[in-house]
Short mmCIF file of C-alpha atoms in Angstrom, two decimals:
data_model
loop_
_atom_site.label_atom_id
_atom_site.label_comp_id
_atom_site.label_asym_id
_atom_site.label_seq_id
_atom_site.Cartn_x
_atom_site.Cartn_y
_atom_site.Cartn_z
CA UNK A 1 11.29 6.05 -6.77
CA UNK A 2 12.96 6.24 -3.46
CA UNK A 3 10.95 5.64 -0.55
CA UNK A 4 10.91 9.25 0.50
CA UNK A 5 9.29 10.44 -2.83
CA UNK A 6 6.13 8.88 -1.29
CA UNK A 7 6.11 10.97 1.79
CA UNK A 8 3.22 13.41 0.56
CA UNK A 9 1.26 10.66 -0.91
CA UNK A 10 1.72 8.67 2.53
CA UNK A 11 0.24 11.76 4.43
CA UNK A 12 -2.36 12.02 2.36
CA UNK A 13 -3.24 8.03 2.43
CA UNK A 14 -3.08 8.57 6.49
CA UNK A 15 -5.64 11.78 5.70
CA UNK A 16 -7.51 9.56 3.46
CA UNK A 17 -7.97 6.05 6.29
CA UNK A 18 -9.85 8.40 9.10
CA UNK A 19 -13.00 8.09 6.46
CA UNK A 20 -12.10 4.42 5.40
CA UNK A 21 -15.16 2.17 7.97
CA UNK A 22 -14.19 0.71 10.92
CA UNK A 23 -16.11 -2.29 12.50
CA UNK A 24 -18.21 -0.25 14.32
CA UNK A 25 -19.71 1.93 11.06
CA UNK A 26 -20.55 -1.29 9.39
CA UNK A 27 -22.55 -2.53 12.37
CA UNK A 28 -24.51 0.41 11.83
CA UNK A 29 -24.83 0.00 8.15
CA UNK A 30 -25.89 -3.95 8.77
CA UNK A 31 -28.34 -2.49 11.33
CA UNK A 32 -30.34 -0.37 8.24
CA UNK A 33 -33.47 -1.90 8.14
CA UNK A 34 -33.47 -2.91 4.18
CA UNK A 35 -31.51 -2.26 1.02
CA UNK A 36 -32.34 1.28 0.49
CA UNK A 37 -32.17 2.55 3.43
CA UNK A 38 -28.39 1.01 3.50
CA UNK A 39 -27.84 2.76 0.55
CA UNK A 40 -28.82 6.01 1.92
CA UNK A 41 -26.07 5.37 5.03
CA UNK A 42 -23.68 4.92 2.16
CA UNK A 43 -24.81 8.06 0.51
CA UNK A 44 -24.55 10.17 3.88
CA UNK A 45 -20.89 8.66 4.19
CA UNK A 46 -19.76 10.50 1.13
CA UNK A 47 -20.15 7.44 -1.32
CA UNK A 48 -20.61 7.36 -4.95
CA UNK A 49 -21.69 10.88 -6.71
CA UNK A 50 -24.25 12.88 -6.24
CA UNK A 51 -24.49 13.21 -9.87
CA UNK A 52 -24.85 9.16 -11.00
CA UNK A 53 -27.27 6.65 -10.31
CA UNK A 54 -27.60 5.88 -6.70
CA UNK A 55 -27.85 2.51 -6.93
CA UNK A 56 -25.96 -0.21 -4.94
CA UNK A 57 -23.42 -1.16 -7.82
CA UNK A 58 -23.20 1.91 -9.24
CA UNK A 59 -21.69 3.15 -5.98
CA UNK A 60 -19.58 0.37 -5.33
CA UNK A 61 -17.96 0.75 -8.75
CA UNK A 62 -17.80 4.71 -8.34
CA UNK A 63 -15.56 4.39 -5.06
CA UNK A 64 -13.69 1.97 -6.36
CA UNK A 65 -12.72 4.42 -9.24
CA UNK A 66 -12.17 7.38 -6.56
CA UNK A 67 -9.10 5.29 -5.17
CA UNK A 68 -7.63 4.22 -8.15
CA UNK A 69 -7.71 8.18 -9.54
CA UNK A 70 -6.56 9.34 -5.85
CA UNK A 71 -3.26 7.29 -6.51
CA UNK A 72 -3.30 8.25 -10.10
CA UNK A 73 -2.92 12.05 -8.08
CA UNK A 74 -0.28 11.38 -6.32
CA UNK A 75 1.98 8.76 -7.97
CA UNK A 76 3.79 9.41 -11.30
CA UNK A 77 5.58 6.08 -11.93
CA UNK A 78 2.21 2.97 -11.45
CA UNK A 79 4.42 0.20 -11.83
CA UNK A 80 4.56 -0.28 -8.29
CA UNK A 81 0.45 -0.93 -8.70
CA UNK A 82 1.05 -3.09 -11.56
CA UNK A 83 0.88 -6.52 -9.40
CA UNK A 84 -2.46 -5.78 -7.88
CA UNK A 85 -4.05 -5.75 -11.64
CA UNK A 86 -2.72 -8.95 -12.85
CA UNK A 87 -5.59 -11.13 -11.51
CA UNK A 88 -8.13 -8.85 -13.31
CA UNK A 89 -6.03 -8.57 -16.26
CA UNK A 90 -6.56 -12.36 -16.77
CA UNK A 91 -9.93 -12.38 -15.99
CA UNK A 92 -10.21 -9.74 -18.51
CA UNK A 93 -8.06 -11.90 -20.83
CA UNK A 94 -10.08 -15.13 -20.01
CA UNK A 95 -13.57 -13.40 -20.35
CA UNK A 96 -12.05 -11.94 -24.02
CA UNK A 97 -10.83 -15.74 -25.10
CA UNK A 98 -14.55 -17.02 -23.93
CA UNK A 99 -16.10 -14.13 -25.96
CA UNK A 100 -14.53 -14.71 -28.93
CA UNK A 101 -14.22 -18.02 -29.11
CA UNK A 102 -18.40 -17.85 -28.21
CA UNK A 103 -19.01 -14.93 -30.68
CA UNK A 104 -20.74 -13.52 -27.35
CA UNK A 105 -18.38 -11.09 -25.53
CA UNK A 106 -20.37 -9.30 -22.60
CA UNK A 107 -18.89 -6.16 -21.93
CA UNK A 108 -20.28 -6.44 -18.37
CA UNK A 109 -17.78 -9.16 -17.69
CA UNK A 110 -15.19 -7.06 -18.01
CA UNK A 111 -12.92 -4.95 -15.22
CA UNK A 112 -11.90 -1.41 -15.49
CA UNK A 113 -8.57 0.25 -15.19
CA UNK A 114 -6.40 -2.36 -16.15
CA UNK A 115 -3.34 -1.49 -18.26
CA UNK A 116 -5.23 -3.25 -21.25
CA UNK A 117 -8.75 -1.75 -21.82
CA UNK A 118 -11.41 -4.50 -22.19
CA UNK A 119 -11.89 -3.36 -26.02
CA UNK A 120 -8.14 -3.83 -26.75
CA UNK A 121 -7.99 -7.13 -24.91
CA UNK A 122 -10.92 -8.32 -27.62
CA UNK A 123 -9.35 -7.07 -30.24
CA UNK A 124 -5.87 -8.62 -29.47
CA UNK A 125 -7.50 -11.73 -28.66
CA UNK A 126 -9.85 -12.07 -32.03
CA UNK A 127 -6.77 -11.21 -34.21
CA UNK A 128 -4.75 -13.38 -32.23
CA UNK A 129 -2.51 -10.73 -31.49
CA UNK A 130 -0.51 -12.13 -28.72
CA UNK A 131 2.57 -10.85 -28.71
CA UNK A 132 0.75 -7.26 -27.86
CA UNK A 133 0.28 -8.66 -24.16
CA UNK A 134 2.60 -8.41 -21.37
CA UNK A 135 5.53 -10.96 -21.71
CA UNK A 136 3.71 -13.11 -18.85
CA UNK A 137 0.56 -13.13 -20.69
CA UNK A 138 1.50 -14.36 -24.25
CA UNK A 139 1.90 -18.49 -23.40
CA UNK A 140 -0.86 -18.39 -21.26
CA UNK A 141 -3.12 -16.78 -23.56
CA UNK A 142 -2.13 -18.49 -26.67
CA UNK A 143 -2.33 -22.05 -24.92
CA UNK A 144 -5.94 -21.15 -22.75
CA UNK A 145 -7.03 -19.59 -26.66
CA UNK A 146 -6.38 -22.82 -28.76
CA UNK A 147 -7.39 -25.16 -25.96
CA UNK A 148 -11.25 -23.27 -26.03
CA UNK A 149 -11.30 -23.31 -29.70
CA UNK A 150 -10.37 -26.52 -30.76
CA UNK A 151 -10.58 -28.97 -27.62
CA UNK A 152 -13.65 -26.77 -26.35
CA UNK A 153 -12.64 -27.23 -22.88
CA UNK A 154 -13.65 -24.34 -20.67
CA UNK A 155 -12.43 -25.60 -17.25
CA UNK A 156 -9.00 -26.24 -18.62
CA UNK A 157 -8.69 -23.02 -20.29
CA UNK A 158 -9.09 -21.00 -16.67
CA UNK A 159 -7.27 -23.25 -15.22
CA UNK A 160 -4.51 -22.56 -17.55
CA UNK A 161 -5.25 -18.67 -17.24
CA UNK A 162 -5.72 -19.06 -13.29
CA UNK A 163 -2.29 -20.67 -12.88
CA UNK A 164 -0.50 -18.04 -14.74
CA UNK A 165 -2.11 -15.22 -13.10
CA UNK A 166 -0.22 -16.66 -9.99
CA UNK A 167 3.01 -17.19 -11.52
CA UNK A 168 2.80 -13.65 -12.12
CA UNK A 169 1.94 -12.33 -8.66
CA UNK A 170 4.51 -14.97 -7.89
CA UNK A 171 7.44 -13.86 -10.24
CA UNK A 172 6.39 -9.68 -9.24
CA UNK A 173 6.54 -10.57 -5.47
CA UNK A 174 10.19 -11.93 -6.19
CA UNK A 175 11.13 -9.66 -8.22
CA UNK A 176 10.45 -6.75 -6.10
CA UNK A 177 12.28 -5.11 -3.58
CA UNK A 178 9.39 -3.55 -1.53
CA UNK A 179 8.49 -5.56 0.89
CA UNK A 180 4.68 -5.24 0.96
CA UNK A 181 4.61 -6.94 -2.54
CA UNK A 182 6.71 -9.58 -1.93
CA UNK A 183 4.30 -10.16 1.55
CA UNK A 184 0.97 -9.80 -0.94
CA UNK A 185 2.11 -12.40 -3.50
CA UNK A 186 3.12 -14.50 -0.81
CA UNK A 187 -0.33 -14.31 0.88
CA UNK A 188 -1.82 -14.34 -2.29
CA UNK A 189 0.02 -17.67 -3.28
CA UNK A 190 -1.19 -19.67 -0.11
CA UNK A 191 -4.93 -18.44 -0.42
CA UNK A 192 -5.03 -19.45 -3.76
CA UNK A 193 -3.51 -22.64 -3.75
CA UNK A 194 -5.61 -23.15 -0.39
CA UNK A 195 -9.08 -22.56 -1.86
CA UNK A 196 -7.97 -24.50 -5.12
CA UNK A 197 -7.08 -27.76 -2.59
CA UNK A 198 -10.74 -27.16 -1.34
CA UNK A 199 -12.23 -26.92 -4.60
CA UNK A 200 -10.65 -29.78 -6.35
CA UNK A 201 -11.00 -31.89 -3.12
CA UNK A 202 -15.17 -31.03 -3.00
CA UNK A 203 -15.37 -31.55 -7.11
CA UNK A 204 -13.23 -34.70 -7.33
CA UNK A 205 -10.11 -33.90 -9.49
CA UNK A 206 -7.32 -35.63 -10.05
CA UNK A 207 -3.85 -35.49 -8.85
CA UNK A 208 -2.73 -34.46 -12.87
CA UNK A 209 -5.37 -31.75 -13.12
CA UNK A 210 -4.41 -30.17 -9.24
CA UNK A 211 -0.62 -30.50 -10.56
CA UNK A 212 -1.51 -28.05 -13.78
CA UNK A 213 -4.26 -25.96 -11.59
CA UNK A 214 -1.72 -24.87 -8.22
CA UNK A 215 1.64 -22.93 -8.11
CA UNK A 216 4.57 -23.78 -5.91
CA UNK A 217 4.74 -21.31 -3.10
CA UNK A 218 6.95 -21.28 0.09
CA UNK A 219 4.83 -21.32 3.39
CA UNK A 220 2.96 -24.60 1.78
CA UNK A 221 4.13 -27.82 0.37
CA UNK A 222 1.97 -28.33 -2.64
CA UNK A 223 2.51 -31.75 -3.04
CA UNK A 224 1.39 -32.69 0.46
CA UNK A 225 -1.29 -30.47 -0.09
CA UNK A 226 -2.41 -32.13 -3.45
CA UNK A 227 -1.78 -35.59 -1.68
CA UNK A 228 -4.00 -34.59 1.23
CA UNK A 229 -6.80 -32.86 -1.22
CA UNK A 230 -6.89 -36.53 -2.85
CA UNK A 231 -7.57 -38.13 0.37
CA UNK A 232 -10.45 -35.60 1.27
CA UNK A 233 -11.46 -32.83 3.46
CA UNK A 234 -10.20 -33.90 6.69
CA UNK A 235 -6.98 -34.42 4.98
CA UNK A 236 -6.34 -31.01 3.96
CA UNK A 237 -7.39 -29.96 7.56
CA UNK A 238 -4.73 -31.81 9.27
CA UNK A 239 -2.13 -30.68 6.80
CA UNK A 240 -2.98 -27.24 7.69
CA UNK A 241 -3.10 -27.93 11.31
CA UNK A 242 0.75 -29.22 10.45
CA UNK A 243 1.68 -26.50 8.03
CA UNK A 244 0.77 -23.71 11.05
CA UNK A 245 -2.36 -22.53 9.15
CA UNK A 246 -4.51 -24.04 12.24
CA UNK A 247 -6.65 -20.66 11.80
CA UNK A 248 -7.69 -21.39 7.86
CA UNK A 249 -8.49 -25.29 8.98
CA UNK A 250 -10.84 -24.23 11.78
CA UNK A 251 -12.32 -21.81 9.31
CA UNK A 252 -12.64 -24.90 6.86
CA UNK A 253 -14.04 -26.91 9.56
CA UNK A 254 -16.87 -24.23 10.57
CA UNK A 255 -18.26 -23.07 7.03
CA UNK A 256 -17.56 -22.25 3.84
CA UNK A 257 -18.28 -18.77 4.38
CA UNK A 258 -16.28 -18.57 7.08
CA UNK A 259 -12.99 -20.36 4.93
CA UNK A 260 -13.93 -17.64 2.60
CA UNK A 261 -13.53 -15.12 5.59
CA UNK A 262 -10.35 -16.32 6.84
CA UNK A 263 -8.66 -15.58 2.85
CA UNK A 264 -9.81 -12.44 3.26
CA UNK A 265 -8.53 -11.85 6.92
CA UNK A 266 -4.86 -13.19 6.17
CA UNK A 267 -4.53 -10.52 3.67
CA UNK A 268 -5.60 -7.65 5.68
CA UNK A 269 -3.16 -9.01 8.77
CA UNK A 270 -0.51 -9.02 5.83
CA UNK A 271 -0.82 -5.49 5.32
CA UNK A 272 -1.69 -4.16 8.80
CA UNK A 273 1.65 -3.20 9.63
CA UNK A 274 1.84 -0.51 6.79
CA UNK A 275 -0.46 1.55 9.01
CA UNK A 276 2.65 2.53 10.69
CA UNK A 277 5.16 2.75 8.35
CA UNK A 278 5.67 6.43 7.24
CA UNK A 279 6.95 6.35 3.76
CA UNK A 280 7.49 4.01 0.85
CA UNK A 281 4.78 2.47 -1.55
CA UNK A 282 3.52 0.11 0.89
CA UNK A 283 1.06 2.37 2.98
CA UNK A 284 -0.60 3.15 -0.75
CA UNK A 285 -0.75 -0.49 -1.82
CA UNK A 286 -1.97 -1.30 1.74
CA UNK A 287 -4.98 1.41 1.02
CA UNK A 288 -6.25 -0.09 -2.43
CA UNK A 289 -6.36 -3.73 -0.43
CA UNK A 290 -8.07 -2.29 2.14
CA UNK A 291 -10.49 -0.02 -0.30
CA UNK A 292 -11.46 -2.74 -1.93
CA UNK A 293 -12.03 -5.31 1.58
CA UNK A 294 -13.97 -2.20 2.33
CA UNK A 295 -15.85 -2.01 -0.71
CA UNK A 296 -16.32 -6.45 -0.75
CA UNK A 297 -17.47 -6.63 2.65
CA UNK A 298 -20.11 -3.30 2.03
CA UNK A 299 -21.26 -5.74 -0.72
CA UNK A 300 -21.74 -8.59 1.34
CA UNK A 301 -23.89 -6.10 3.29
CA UNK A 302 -25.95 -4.48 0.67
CA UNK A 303 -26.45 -8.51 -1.24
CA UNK A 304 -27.61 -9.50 1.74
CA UNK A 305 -29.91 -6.65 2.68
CA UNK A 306 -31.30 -6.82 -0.66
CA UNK A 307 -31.96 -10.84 -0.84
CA UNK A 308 -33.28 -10.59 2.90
CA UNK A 309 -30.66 -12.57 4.61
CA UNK A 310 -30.99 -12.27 8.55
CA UNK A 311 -28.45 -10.11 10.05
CA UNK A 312 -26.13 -12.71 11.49
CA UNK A 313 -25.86 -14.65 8.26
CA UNK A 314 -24.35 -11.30 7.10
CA UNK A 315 -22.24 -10.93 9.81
CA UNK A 316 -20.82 -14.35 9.26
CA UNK A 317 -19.38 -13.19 6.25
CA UNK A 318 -18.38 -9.72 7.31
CA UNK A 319 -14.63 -9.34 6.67
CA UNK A 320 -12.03 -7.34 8.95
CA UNK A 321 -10.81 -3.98 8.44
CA UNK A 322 -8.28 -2.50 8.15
CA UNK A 323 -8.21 0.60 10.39
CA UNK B 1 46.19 29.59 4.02
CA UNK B 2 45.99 32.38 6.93
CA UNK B 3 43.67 32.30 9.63
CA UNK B 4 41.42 34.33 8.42
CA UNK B 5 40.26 32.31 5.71
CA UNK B 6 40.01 29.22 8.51
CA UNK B 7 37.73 31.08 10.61
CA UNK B 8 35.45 32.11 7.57
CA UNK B 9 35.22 28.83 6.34
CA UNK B 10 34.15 27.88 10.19
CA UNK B 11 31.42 30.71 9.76
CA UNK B 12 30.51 29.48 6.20
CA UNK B 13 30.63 25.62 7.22
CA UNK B 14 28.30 26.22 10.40
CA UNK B 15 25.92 28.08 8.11
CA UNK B 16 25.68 26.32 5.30
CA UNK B 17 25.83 22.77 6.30
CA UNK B 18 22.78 23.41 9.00
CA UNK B 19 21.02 25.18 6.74
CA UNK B 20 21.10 21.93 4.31
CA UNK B 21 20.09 19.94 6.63
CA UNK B 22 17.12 22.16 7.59
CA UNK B 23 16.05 22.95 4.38
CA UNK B 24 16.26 18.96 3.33
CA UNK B 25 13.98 18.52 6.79
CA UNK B 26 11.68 21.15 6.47
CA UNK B 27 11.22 20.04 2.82
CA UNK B 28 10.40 16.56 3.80
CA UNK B 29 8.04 17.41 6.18
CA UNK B 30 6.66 19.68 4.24
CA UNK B 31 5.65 17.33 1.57
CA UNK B 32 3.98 15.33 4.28
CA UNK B 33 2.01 18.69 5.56
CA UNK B 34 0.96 19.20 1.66
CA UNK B 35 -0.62 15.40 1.72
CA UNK B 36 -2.41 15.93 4.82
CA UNK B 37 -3.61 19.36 3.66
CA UNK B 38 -4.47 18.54 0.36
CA UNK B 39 -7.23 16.46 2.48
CA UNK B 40 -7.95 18.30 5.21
CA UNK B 41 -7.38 21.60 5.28
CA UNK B 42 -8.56 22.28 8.96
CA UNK B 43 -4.98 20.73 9.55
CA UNK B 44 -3.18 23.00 8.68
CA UNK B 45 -1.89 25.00 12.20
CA UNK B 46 -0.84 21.71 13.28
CA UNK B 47 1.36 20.54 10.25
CA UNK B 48 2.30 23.90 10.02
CA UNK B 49 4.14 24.21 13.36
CA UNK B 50 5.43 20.19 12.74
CA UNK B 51 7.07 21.18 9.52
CA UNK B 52 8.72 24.30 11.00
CA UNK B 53 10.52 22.03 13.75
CA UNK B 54 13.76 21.15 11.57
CA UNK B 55 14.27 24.71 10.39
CA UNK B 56 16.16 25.86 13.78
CA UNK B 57 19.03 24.19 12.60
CA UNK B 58 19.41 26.44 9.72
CA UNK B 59 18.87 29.32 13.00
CA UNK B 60 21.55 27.83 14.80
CA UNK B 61 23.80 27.74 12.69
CA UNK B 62 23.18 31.14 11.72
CA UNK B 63 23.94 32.12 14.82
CA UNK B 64 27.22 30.34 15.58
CA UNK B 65 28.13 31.95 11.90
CA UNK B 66 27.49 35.31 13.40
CA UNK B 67 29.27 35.03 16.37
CA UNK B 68 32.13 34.41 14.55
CA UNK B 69 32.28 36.87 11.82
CA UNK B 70 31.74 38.85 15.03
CA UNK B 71 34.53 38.10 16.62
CA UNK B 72 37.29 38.19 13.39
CA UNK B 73 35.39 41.62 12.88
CA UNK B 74 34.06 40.87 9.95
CA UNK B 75 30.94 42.75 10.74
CA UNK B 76 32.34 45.19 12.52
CA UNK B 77 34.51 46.22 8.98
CA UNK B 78 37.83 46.12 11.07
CA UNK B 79 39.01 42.56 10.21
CA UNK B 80 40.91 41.46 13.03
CA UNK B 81 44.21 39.97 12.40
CA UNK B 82 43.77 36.25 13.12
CA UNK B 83 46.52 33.58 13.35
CA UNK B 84 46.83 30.67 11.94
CA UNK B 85 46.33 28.31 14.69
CA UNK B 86 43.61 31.00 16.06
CA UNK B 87 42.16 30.60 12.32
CA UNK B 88 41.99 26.41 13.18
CA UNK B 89 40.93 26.58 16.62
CA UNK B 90 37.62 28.86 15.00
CA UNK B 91 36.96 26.59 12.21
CA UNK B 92 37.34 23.44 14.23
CA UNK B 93 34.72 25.52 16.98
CA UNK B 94 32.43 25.76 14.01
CA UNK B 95 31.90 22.24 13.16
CA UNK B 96 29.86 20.56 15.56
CA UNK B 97 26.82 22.66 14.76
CA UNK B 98 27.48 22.20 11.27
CA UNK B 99 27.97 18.31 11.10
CA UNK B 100 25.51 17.72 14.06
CA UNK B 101 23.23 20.29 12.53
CA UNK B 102 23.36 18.79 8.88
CA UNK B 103 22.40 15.20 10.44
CA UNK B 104 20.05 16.20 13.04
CA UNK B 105 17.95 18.16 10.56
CA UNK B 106 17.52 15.45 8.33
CA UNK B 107 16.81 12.95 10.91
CA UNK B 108 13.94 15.21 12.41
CA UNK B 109 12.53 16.06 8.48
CA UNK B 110 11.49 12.34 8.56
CA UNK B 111 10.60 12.06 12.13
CA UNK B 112 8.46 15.31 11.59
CA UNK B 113 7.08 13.90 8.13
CA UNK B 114 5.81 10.47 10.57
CA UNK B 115 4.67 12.81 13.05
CA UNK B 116 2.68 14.51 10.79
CA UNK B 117 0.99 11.18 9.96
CA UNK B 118 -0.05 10.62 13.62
CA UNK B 119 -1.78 14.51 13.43
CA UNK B 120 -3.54 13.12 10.25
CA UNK B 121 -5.12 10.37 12.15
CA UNK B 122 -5.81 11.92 15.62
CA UNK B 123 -5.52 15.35 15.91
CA UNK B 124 -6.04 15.21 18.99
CA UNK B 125 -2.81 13.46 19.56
CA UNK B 126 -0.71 16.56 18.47
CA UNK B 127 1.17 17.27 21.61
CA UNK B 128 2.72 13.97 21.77
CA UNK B 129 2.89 13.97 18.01
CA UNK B 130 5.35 16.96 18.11
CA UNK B 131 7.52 15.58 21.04
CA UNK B 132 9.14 12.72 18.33
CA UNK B 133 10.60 15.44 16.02
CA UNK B 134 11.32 17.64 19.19
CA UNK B 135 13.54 14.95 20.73
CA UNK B 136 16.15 15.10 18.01
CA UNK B 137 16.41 18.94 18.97
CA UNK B 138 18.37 17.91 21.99
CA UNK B 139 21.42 17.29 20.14
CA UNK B 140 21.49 20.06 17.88
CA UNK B 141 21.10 22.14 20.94
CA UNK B 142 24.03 20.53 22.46
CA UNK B 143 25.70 21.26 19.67
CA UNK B 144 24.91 24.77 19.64
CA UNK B 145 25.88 24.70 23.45
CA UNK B 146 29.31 23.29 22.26
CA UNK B 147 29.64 25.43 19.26
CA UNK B 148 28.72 28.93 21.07
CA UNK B 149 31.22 27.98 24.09
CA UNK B 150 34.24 26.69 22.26
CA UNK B 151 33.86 30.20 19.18
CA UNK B 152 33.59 32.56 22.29
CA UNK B 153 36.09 31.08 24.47
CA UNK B 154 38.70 30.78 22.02
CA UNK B 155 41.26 33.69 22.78
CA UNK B 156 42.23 36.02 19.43
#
C-alpha cells in the first residue's frame, strides 16, 4: 500500500489520540483514593464494556482488543503490523515448548491476536510440527524444543527463543521500507540488549552465555557492552555514558524502576514524530505503541493502587505519553 | 489540423486536466474527512468545507473552458472561423490553468487531508487549519488570472 491509502485511517488515528490520556488524566487517576475507585475513573473514561466484568484486567485486556479491531477496520493488508507481534509470538511459542515439554500448558500464559492462535501454537509444538511456523521461527523453535526436553535447561531455551525474537524485529526493521519500523527495531534492539547487559551483569553470566543471549545492533557495540557487563555495573554505566546513552546510565544509576522507565521512554520519543506526519503506516503503528504504554503505565497505576503502594512510588514508575 | 480543433482541445485541456486534479484532491481529502467522521461526527462542517477547498480547480477550469467555447462560438451555434495560428494562440492560452490546475489540486488534496488532521485534534484550530490548503489557491488563481487574460485578449 502506498502511503496515501492510509489517509482515512490516519484521520481517524488523529480522531482516535484526543481520548488517548495525557499526563495530566493519569495524575488524576493516581490521585483515586484506592483500587476501585480507579477503576471507576477508568470506567467513566469509556474503558472496557459495559457488558464484561469490570475488573482491572479484564479492562486492560478489553482496550487492548478495541485497538487491535480499530486497525483491523481500517487496514486491509496487516503485514505492516506483523513486526509488533513477533515478541508475543515467541512468548507464545516459548510458553507452548514449556507446556508441552511440562505436560502443564496454562492457557493464561498465553497472548491474543497473534497470527498463530495459542491452541495452534500447542498443537504445532506437541506434534513437532515446525515447519508450520513462520520461516524465522522454525530453528529457533526446534533448537529451544530439544534443548527443554532432553538437556532440561529452561534458561537456555528463552534465551535461545529471546535472541531470535530480536533477530526478527531486527531482520523486519531492515527489511522494511517505512521508516517507523526500521526506527522501532532499532530502539527495540538497544533496549533489549541494554536490559540483557544489566541482567547478566546483576546474575553473573558469562561472556559465552551474553554472546548466545544479545543481538548485534548498530547504535551499540555489543562486544564492549558484554566486556563492560563482565566487569560490573559501573562498567556498563560508563560505556553508556561513551556510547551517548548518558540518559539510560543515569536511569541505571538512580533505580531499577527508573532503568525500566527510561526503555519505555526511548520508545515513545522514537515514535513521537508520527504525531505529525499525515499519511503512511507510521501514525497507526505509532498508536498501538502508544495504546499499549497507555494501557502498561494504567497498570502500573491500578497494581499499585491495589497492593497499597504510596503515590510517589507509583509515580516513579509512571511512563510518558504519547500525546 | 485547423484552428478550430486547437482551440477545442484548449477548452477540453483546461477542463479536464483541472478537473483531475480536483477530483484526485477532493478525493484525498475526502478520505481523511471520512476517518475523522467515522469518529466524530460533530466534525463534520469543518471537514466538510476542508475537503471542498481543491474542488475550485475543477471551477476554474470550467470557466476558462467556457470562455473559450464562447469566443470560437461554440455556444453561441455560429462556429466562428478560427485560424490556425488563432487556433494555437487559444490552446496555448488554455494551458496554464490546466497544468497549474492539475498540480495545484493535487498538492492541496494532501495539504487539505493534513489539515484535516489538525481539525481532528483541535477544533478549535480550524481557521488556521484551513489557511495551509488555502495557500496553494494562490497559484491556481494566478493561473486563472493568466488563463482568463491571455483567451480574452487573443484577437479572432
Amino acid at each position: 500500500m502506498s502511503d496515501k491509502d492510509y489517509t482515512y485511517a490516519v484521520a481517524r488515528i488523529r480522531a482516535l489520540e484526543v481520548s488517548l490520556f495525557s499526563a495530566s488524566v493519569l495524575e488524576q487517576l493516581l490521585a483515586c483514593a484506592d483500587y476501585e475507585s480507579a477503576v471507576s475513573f477508568l470506567l467513566e473514561h469509556g474503558w472496557g464494556d459495559p457488558q464484561l466484568e469490570n475488573d482491572g484486567e479484564t479492562i486492560l485486556k478489553t482496550e487492548r482488543e478495541k485497538t487491535w479491531k480499530t486497525i483491523r477496520e481500517m487496514v486491509s493488508d496487516m503485514t505492516p503490523f506483523d513486526v509488533l507481534s513477533y515478541q508475543n509470538l515467541f512468548h507464545n511459542l516459548k510458553a507452548a515448548i514449556k507446556g508441552v515439554c511440562t505436560d502443564g500448558v496454562d492457557p493464561g500464559l498465553f497472548y491474543e491476536g497473534c497470527s498463530i492462535s495459542p491452541e495452534e501454537m500447542v498443537r504445532i509444538v506437541k506434534e513437532k510440527e515446525f515447519e508450520s511456523l513462520p520461516e524465522f521461527m522454525r530453528q529457533a523453535a526446534a533448537e529451544a524444543y530439544e534443548t527443554l526436553l532432553h538437556g532440561r535447561d529452561g534458561q537456555l531455551c528463552d534465551v535461545i527463543l529471546d535472541r531470535a525474537a530480536l533477530e526478527a524485529v531486527r531482520d523486519a526493521g531492515e527489511k522494511s521500507k517505512t521508516g517507523i519500523i526500521k526506527d522501532y527495531a532499532r530502539s527495540l534492539l538497544v533496549i533489549s540488549n541494554i536490559k540483557m547487559a544489566v541482567r547478566c551483569c546483576r546474575t553473573r553470566k558469562t561472556l559465552d552465555f551474553m554472546k548466545r543471549a544479545m543481538v548485534e545492533c548498530e547504535e551499540l557495540n555489543v562486544e564492549k557492552l558484554m566486556k563492560a557487563a563482565l566487569q560490573g555495573e559501573g562498567a556498563i554505566r560508563d560505556y553508556l555514558n561513551e556510547a551517548g546513552f548518558k540518559e539510560a546510565a543515569d536511569a541505571l544509576f538512580e533505580s531499577s524502576s527508573a532503568f525500566e522507565c527510561w526503555c519505555d521512554n526511548r520508545l515513545i520519543e522514537t515514535i513521537r514524530p508520527q504525531k505529525y506526519n499525515p499519511f503512511s503506516v507510521g501514525p497507526l503503528i505509532a498508536y498501538i505503541l502508544a495504546r499499549e504504554n497507555e494501557i502498561k503505565t494504567v497498570r502500573i497505576i491500578l497494581t499499585g493502587k491495589q497492593n497499597g503502594f504510596p503515590e510517589s512510588a507509583i509515580r516513579e514508575r509512571m511512563r510518558e505519553m504519547y500525546v | 489540423m485547423s484552428g478550430i480543433v486547437w482551440a477545442l482541445l484548449g477548452a477540453a485541456a483546461a477542463a479536464i486536466l483541472s478537473g483531475m486534479g480536483s477530483a484526485y484532491g477532493v478525493g484525498v481529502a475526502g478520505q481523511a474527512a471520512s476517518g475523522v467522521v467515522s469518529e466524530d461526527p460533530s466534525k463534520f462542517a469543518k471537514v466538510l468545507i476542508i475537503q471542498l477547498l481543491p474542488g475550485t480547480q475543477g471551477i476554474y477550469g470550467l470557466l476558462v473552458a467556457f470562455l473559450t467555447l464562447s469566443k470560437i462560438g461554440v455556444l453561441g451555434g455560429q462556429i466562428a472561423e478560427v485560424s490556425l495560428a488563432t487556433g494555437l494562440l487559444i490552446f496555448v492560452a488554455c494551458l496554464p490553468i490546466g497544468v497549474v490546475g492539475l498540480i495545484s489540486a493535487r498538492h492541496q488534496g494532501t495539504t487539505a487531508a493534513a489539515a484535516i488532521g489538525i481539525v481532528a485534534k483541535k477544533p478549535e484550530q480550524f481557521g488556521k487549519a484551513m489557511l495551509f490548503p488555502a495557500m496553494v489557491e494562490t497559484y491556481a488563481i494566478l493561473a486563472l488570472l493568466v488563463s482568463i487574460l491571455a483567451v480574452t485578449g487573443i484577437p479572432m
